[in-house]
Amino acid sequence: MSRIIMTAGINGAHKTAKQAEEMLAKAVEQKGRDCKVEFPNTGYYMPVIYSMTGRAVEKLADFEDVMAEEIKPLLPKLVDENLWLPYLGPALDAGMATLFAEEIIEACKYLIGPNPVDGIWLGAADDVILRERGIQFVDGTAPGFAAIVGSAPDVETAVKIARKCQERSLYVFMAGHHNGTTFAEQLVEGGVQLGWDTRLIPFGREITAAIYAAGFASRVALTFGGVQPGDYRRHLLYNKNRIFAFVVALGKVTDEWYATAAGAINYGFPTIADSDIPQVLPTGVCTYEHVVSNIPHDEIVEKAIEVRGLKIKVSEVPIPVSVSPAFEGERIRKEDMHCEFGGQRTPAFEWLRMLDIGEVEDGRVEVVGPDVDSLEVGGKMPLGIVVEVAGRKMQTDFEPVLERQVHTFMNEAQGLWHMGQRDISWVRISKDTAKAGFKLEHIGKLLHAMYHERYSNIIDKVQVKIFTDEEQVLKLSEMARKIWAVRDERLAGMTDEDVDTFYSCTLCQSFAPNHVCVVSPERPGLCGAYTWLDCRAAYEIIPTGPNQPIPKGKCIETTIGQWDKVNAFVLKASGGNVERMSQYSMITDPMTSCGCFECITAVLPSTGGIMIVNREFAEMTPCGMKFSTLAGTVGGGRQTPGFIGHSKHYIISRKFIAAEGGIRRIVWMPTMLKDEIKDAFIKRAEELELGGEEFLARIADETTATTEEEVLEFITKAGHPVTTLEPMF
Amino acid sequence: MAQDSGAEGINIVGMCCTATEILMRHGIPVAGNFLQQELAVMTGVVEVMLVDVQCIMPALGSLSGCFHTKLITTSPKCKIAGAEHIEFHEDRAVEIAREIIKIGIENFGNRKGKVQIPKVTERGIAGFTTENIFYNLGGRFRSSYRPLNDAIISGRLRGAAGVVGCNNPKQVHDYGHIAMIKELIKNDVVVVATGCSAIAAGKAGLMRPEAAAKYCGKGLAEICEAVGLPPVLYVGSCVDNSRILTILANVVAEGGLGDDISDLPVAGAAPEWMSEKAVSIGMYFVASGVFTVIAEPLPILGAPNLTRYLTDEIEKDIGGKWAFERDPIKAAGMMLEHIEKKRDALGINVEKERKLYDMEERRALAVE
Ligand code: SF4
Ligand code: SF4
Ligand SMILES: [Zn+2]
């Protein structure tokens, strides 16, 4: 009977609202009305409240307004037992009020405790995670998420459910407890790795932590869906039709759970329960049923996917373990390892090369030398993986692009772990995977299947040879090294002048409709994920996709890097919004920024130089804004003279703001960024005769300067070359 | 003042269409429908009976003379022998109302003889409007007709019927309405009712939400249960029938059920009509594309060509047509048949496999 659910949901909403009110009063008492509230390192204020009402909550006093002006008016009267009024609408409103209240509760926890981030519990996902993971919900790499509340009857069942979600590339967001334990704790006990890398995210022990799942969905819609705050209808429909999420309720469904589930139904996220609660089968708010119950645990994931209306392609790879992007981040600790290869312990390499179509026998896998079953637990042996591909559209230039996929593909197999590349690769096979019968030939079968699945447009045939004999491995890697050296030389030497075609990337137009990345050999896409070669390969794979060739045309201005055809392309691709775009200037018609940039460069006017901040750096920067605030100013597909978003790699490119003088202008970078790009940066500085290490030391960082004045002071003392340059504008 | 004259308070109740108006807008209770007017006077507790223009029993004047009841007419179009005339003007509404109430109170002392009030009462949910259906089906944030359309498409709900109109002294009071409504909801057709028909359904308890479990087919019961609805929705007075057309237009706009009201699996009926107003209402339903069954035939049977046109050929021209059938069960059968015919035409009577969406297909979905 829905009436039971709706009644419970409305009751639960009242209870949760009361809890929020008390929590808020306590927070106000301890911290005062003006105390700032936020989820650390996130934009969009309280994301659910912000997206539904447009209210930007910044301090506790704003919560009091939300309580009085949003939550209270939304809370419906309790359902009459005899002559009830229609309750569906009111129950949905109650659900939304519950979400608002939960957001208040969790935000207050950050202020007055208990801290939501505690032990295994992660609390709110920060912006770095949102950009990295949220995009997967938009590009389809993540079909959706399962919000699992409560706990399974036992550890084994919990592990099975989680694995099934992983196999289907679903994220699992966990909150709430049942029977004294939680799903997350059960997974830990079952030896399953939690975290964003494995797509198993423990938000919190209480049901109120489910708000982080709703908040994540809301932030995806705001960031990637281009939905305006306060445009609640579009926001919820975006979630209903794009973010295929659902709730799995394990254990006794309390009033508060019902209330939260009602909130989720507003988003189009149905609830699938293992307990015998009433069902709500008619459709309309969600895509299909709203509440389905009494589902056995071994069917619950499949059932949930069906109820949500989700079609998921599970890779059918003929190997004894599952394959899914969700396993990509799984590490294998020494204790769980059956054997390993490479990693400075034995010689190992992987090498992909193109052959003539007649030289490749598709699907052939050859293993030369002893196999893993010859090893004791904890053993090691050499490993050489040679992938040979052929295809009518294959080109040698695509070899490096495809070779890098070995890393991704191997990690996607459960219980297989891969690190590094080329001859610094390192591979581990877990005990469970070895026990499942995994042999070296399965690596070959895996790679064969995955190349066909993801690159069928350029590859027709794939064969894989695997070597474990040390002598042979050494001999072959020697051969490969020669090829790599040639490749590197060609790549490093490749300049924008060498090519007459650049490539566009408009992948980010899904959320920044005016944005176009113009990718040239010396300026990769600002997200760092697309080099010129990648774009070229992507264009071959999907000729109508977001990467299109742009013939440069006539050069208009060399220093700032403008060409007539590039401008024409950008004008068209930006929907007429961007007339001119410079490839090498941050002052004159700079490139637009979508929001995915790895770094932001900003002018520090008084210093005559620029600062660069990377996404991972969460502290204040000398320009007076943190990365997240800066990102809001720079992103969204705007051209903002004096600011650009770019990849890390671009910093060491010869074309890095070449019009303004290049890396000479850099006066501030966080230490973590300095460390990350150190080697290449020093080389580049030497090329410019700036002195390698010395130049790096002349650049201020957060340990030496946190304000513009301090930067100026530091560089003056340090004798930074920028002091001798012309002003930037 | 009422208490000073010995009364407990003032009880305002409505009858017929005026009742449905003041119930929709102010929650004022209903005392009965058209055929019960005289019975109301005969309870002996009516101090004032106020009437405006139509559906007024001709004998009310002489009947009220037999009791202490004062009959008051308010419209310049309608004055009745034996009634007092207090003309109503919108700009002085409150003042006039006070005056009339005062007359009522003053008349309380004149109550005489035996008071006879029937013991039966019934409760129900009223007040559904074109606008609040959006809210009731999706709340503030997801307000929409989608669940209604989905219900029809999935077949849980076969369709909808408007059962409206008067009581007719030629028939057993309320029988036509109730028999027809019960037959329809048993077959998973949701009923919207107005006017005296709505009052009949209310009296029969069909506007209690729990009536769904008792009288409906499985599909309709499930829908009522999900939303918290009674199986018969009270949408207003007989002049509010236009509201039903707006609802139908909204259903068409929501999508998935054709492009025109005449494509929808719906039908209309006035199983006990008597007022000439019912003819014009019926005609605009037919003209809008709705198959409309009435009990007493229109007075056209002597003209075979016109009869054939209005009950058949007109459908080709405007989508709807008339039918005449006195037996409410048979009439309901005709409506059900029509509804299934429309469902077939829409192609929603075939079992469809559940569509599962991959990323490409999701991108193709609108988010407006
Ligand atoms: S940031 Fe640029 S290169 Fe990267 S995905 Fe977006 S549009 Fe493409
Ligand atoms: S339904 Fe018919 S009888 Fe009743 S008030 Fe309306 S017109 Fe009069
Ligand atoms: Zn981007």
CSV table of N, CA and C in Angstrom, one decimal, chain A residues 311-373:
chain,number,residue,atom,x,y,z
A,311,LYS,N,20.3,0.2,-19.7
A,311,LYS,CA,20.9,-0.8,-20.5
A,311,LYS,C,22.4,-0.7,-20.3
A,312,ILE,N,23.0,-1.7,-19.9
A,312,ILE,CA,24.4,-1.7,-19.6
A,312,ILE,C,25.1,-2.8,-20.4
A,313,LYS,N,26.1,-2.4,-21.1
A,313,LYS,CA,26.9,-3.4,-21.9
A,313,LYS,C,28.0,-3.9,-20.9
A,314,VAL,N,27.9,-5.2,-20.7
A,314,VAL,CA,29.0,-5.8,-19.8
A,314,VAL,C,29.9,-6.4,-20.8
A,315,SER,N,31.2,-6.1,-20.7
A,315,SER,CA,32.2,-6.6,-21.6
A,315,SER,C,32.2,-8.2,-21.5
A,316,GLU,N,32.0,-8.8,-22.6
A,316,GLU,CA,32.1,-10.3,-22.6
A,316,GLU,C,33.5,-10.7,-23.0
A,317,VAL,N,34.4,-10.7,-22.1
A,317,VAL,CA,35.8,-11.1,-22.4
A,317,VAL,C,36.0,-12.5,-21.9
A,318,PRO,N,36.5,-13.4,-22.8
A,318,PRO,CA,36.6,-14.8,-22.4
A,318,PRO,C,37.8,-15.0,-21.4
A,319,ILE,N,37.7,-14.5,-20.3
A,319,ILE,CA,38.7,-14.7,-19.2
A,319,ILE,C,38.0,-15.0,-17.9
A,320,PRO,N,38.7,-15.6,-17.0
A,320,PRO,CA,37.9,-16.1,-15.8
A,320,PRO,C,37.5,-15.0,-14.8
A,321,VAL,N,37.9,-13.8,-15.0
A,321,VAL,CA,37.4,-12.7,-14.1
A,321,VAL,C,36.6,-11.6,-14.9
A,322,SER,N,35.9,-10.8,-14.1
A,322,SER,CA,35.1,-9.8,-14.8
A,322,SER,C,36.0,-8.6,-15.2
A,323,VAL,N,35.5,-7.9,-16.2
A,323,VAL,CA,36.2,-6.7,-16.7
A,323,VAL,C,35.3,-5.5,-16.6
A,324,SER,N,35.7,-4.4,-16.0
A,324,SER,CA,34.9,-3.2,-15.9
A,324,SER,C,35.8,-2.1,-15.5
A,325,PRO,N,35.4,-0.8,-16.0
A,325,PRO,CA,36.2,0.3,-15.5
A,325,PRO,C,36.2,0.5,-14.0
A,326,ALA,N,35.2,-0.1,-13.3
A,326,ALA,CA,35.2,0.0,-11.9
A,326,ALA,C,36.4,-0.7,-11.2
A,327,PHE,N,37.0,-1.6,-11.9
A,327,PHE,CA,38.1,-2.3,-11.3
A,327,PHE,C,39.4,-1.6,-11.5
A,328,GLU,N,39.3,-0.6,-12.4
A,328,GLU,CA,40.5,0.1,-12.8
A,328,GLU,C,41.4,0.6,-11.6
A,329,GLY,N,40.7,1.1,-10.6
A,329,GLY,CA,41.5,1.7,-9.5
A,329,GLY,C,41.9,0.7,-8.4
A,330,GLU,N,41.6,-0.5,-8.6
A,330,GLU,CA,41.8,-1.5,-7.5
A,330,GLU,C,43.3,-1.8,-7.5
A,331,ARG,N,43.9,-1.7,-6.3
A,331,ARG,CA,45.3,-2.0,-6.1
A,331,ARG,C,45.4,-3.5,-5.6
A,332,ILE,N,46.5,-4.1,-5.7
A,332,ILE,CA,46.7,-5.4,-5.2
A,332,ILE,C,47.9,-5.3,-4.2
A,333,ARG,N,47.6,-5.5,-2.9
A,333,ARG,CA,48.6,-5.4,-1.9
A,333,ARG,C,49.5,-6.7,-2.0
A,334,LYS,N,50.7,-6.6,-1.4
A,334,LYS,CA,51.6,-7.7,-1.4
A,334,LYS,C,51.0,-9.0,-0.9
A,335,GLU,N,50.2,-8.8,0.2
A,335,GLU,CA,49.6,-10.0,0.8
A,335,GLU,C,48.6,-10.7,0.0
A,336,ASP,N,47.9,-9.9,-0.9
A,336,ASP,CA,46.9,-10.5,-1.8
A,336,ASP,C,47.4,-10.9,-3.1
A,337,MET,N,48.7,-10.8,-3.3
A,337,MET,CA,49.3,-11.0,-4.6
A,337,MET,C,49.7,-12.5,-4.8
A,338,HIS,N,49.4,-13.0,-6.0
A,338,HIS,CA,49.9,-14.3,-6.4
A,338,HIS,C,51.3,-14.2,-6.9
A,339,CYS,N,51.4,-13.3,-7.9
A,339,CYS,CA,52.8,-13.1,-8.5
A,339,CYS,C,52.8,-11.7,-9.1
A,340,GLU,N,54.1,-11.3,-9.5
A,340,GLU,CA,54.2,-10.0,-10.1
A,340,GLU,C,55.3,-10.1,-11.2
A,341,PHE,N,55.3,-9.0,-12.0
A,341,PHE,CA,56.2,-8.9,-13.1
A,341,PHE,C,56.7,-7.5,-13.2
A,342,GLY,N,57.9,-7.3,-13.5
A,342,GLY,CA,58.5,-5.9,-13.7
A,342,GLY,C,58.6,-5.2,-12.4
A,343,GLY,N,58.3,-3.8,-12.5
A,343,GLY,CA,58.5,-3.0,-11.3
A,343,GLY,C,59.9,-3.1,-10.7
A,344,GLN,N,60.9,-3.1,-11.5
A,344,GLN,CA,62.3,-3.1,-11.1
A,344,GLN,C,62.7,-4.5,-10.5
A,345,ARG,N,61.7,-5.4,-10.4
A,345,ARG,CA,62.1,-6.7,-9.8
A,345,ARG,C,62.5,-7.7,-10.9
A,346,THR,N,61.8,-7.6,-12.0
A,346,THR,CA,62.2,-8.4,-13.2
A,346,THR,C,62.1,-7.5,-14.4
A,347,PRO,N,62.7,-7.9,-15.5
A,347,PRO,CA,62.5,-7.1,-16.7
A,347,PRO,C,61.1,-7.3,-17.2
A,348,ALA,N,60.5,-6.2,-17.6
A,348,ALA,CA,59.1,-6.3,-18.2
A,348,ALA,C,58.9,-5.1,-19.1
A,349,PHE,N,58.0,-5.3,-20.1
A,349,PHE,CA,57.7,-4.2,-21.0
A,349,PHE,C,56.4,-4.6,-21.8
A,350,GLU,N,55.9,-3.5,-22.4
A,350,GLU,CA,54.8,-3.8,-23.3
A,350,GLU,C,55.0,-2.9,-24.5
A,351,TRP,N,54.6,-3.4,-25.6
A,351,TRP,CA,54.9,-2.7,-26.9
A,351,TRP,C,53.9,-3.0,-27.9
A,352,LEU,N,53.3,-2.0,-28.5
A,352,LEU,CA,52.3,-2.2,-29.5
A,352,LEU,C,52.9,-1.7,-30.8
A,353,ARG,N,52.7,-2.6,-31.8
A,353,ARG,CA,53.2,-2.1,-33.2
A,353,ARG,C,52.2,-2.5,-34.2
A,354,MET,N,52.3,-1.7,-35.3
A,354,MET,CA,51.4,-2.0,-36.4
A,354,MET,C,52.1,-2.9,-37.4
A,355,LEU,N,51.4,-3.8,-38.0
A,355,LEU,CA,51.9,-4.7,-39.0
A,355,LEU,C,51.0,-4.6,-40.2
A,356,ASP,N,51.5,-5.3,-41.3
A,356,ASP,CA,50.6,-5.4,-42.4
A,356,ASP,C,49.5,-6.3,-42.1
A,357,ILE,N,48.4,-6.1,-42.8
A,357,ILE,CA,47.2,-6.9,-42.5
A,357,ILE,C,47.4,-8.4,-42.6
A,358,GLY,N,48.3,-8.7,-43.6
A,358,GLY,CA,48.5,-10.2,-43.8
A,358,GLY,C,49.4,-10.8,-42.7
A,359,GLU,N,50.1,-10.0,-41.9
A,359,GLU,CA,51.0,-10.5,-40.9
A,359,GLU,C,50.3,-10.8,-39.6
A,360,VAL,N,49.1,-10.3,-39.5
A,360,VAL,CA,48.4,-10.5,-38.2
A,360,VAL,C,47.3,-11.5,-38.3
A,361,GLU,N,47.3,-12.4,-37.4
A,361,GLU,CA,46.2,-13.4,-37.4
A,361,GLU,C,45.3,-13.0,-36.2
A,362,ASP,N,44.1,-12.5,-36.5
A,362,ASP,CA,43.3,-12.0,-35.5
A,362,ASP,C,42.9,-13.0,-34.4
A,363,GLY,N,43.1,-12.6,-33.2
A,363,GLY,CA,42.7,-13.4,-32.0
A,363,GLY,C,43.8,-14.4,-31.6
A,364,ARG,N,44.9,-14.4,-32.3
A,364,ARG,CA,45.9,-15.4,-32.0
A,364,ARG,C,46.6,-14.9,-30.7
A,365,VAL,N,46.8,-15.7,-29.7
A,365,VAL,CA,47.5,-15.4,-28.5
A,365,VAL,C,48.6,-16.5,-28.3
A,366,GLU,N,49.8,-16.0,-28.2
A,366,GLU,CA,50.9,-16.9,-28.0
A,366,GLU,C,51.6,-16.7,-26.7
A,367,VAL,N,51.8,-17.7,-25.9
A,367,VAL,CA,52.6,-17.5,-24.7
A,367,VAL,C,53.9,-18.3,-24.8
A,368,VAL,N,55.0,-17.6,-24.7
A,368,VAL,CA,56.3,-18.3,-24.9
A,368,VAL,C,57.0,-18.2,-23.5
A,369,GLY,N,57.3,-19.4,-23.0
A,369,GLY,CA,57.9,-19.5,-21.7
A,369,GLY,C,56.9,-20.0,-20.6
A,370,PRO,N,57.4,-20.2,-19.4
A,370,PRO,CA,56.6,-20.7,-18.3
A,370,PRO,C,55.4,-19.8,-18.0
A,371,ASP,N,54.3,-20.4,-17.5
A,371,ASP,CA,53.1,-19.6,-17.1
A,371,ASP,C,53.0,-19.4,-15.6
A,372,VAL,N,52.0,-18.6,-15.2
A,372,VAL,CA,51.9,-18.2,-13.8
A,372,VAL,C,51.8,-19.4,-12.8
A,373,ASP,N,51.2,-20.5,-13.3
A,373,ASP,CA,51.0,-21.6,-12.4
A,373,ASP,C,52.3,-22.3,-12.0
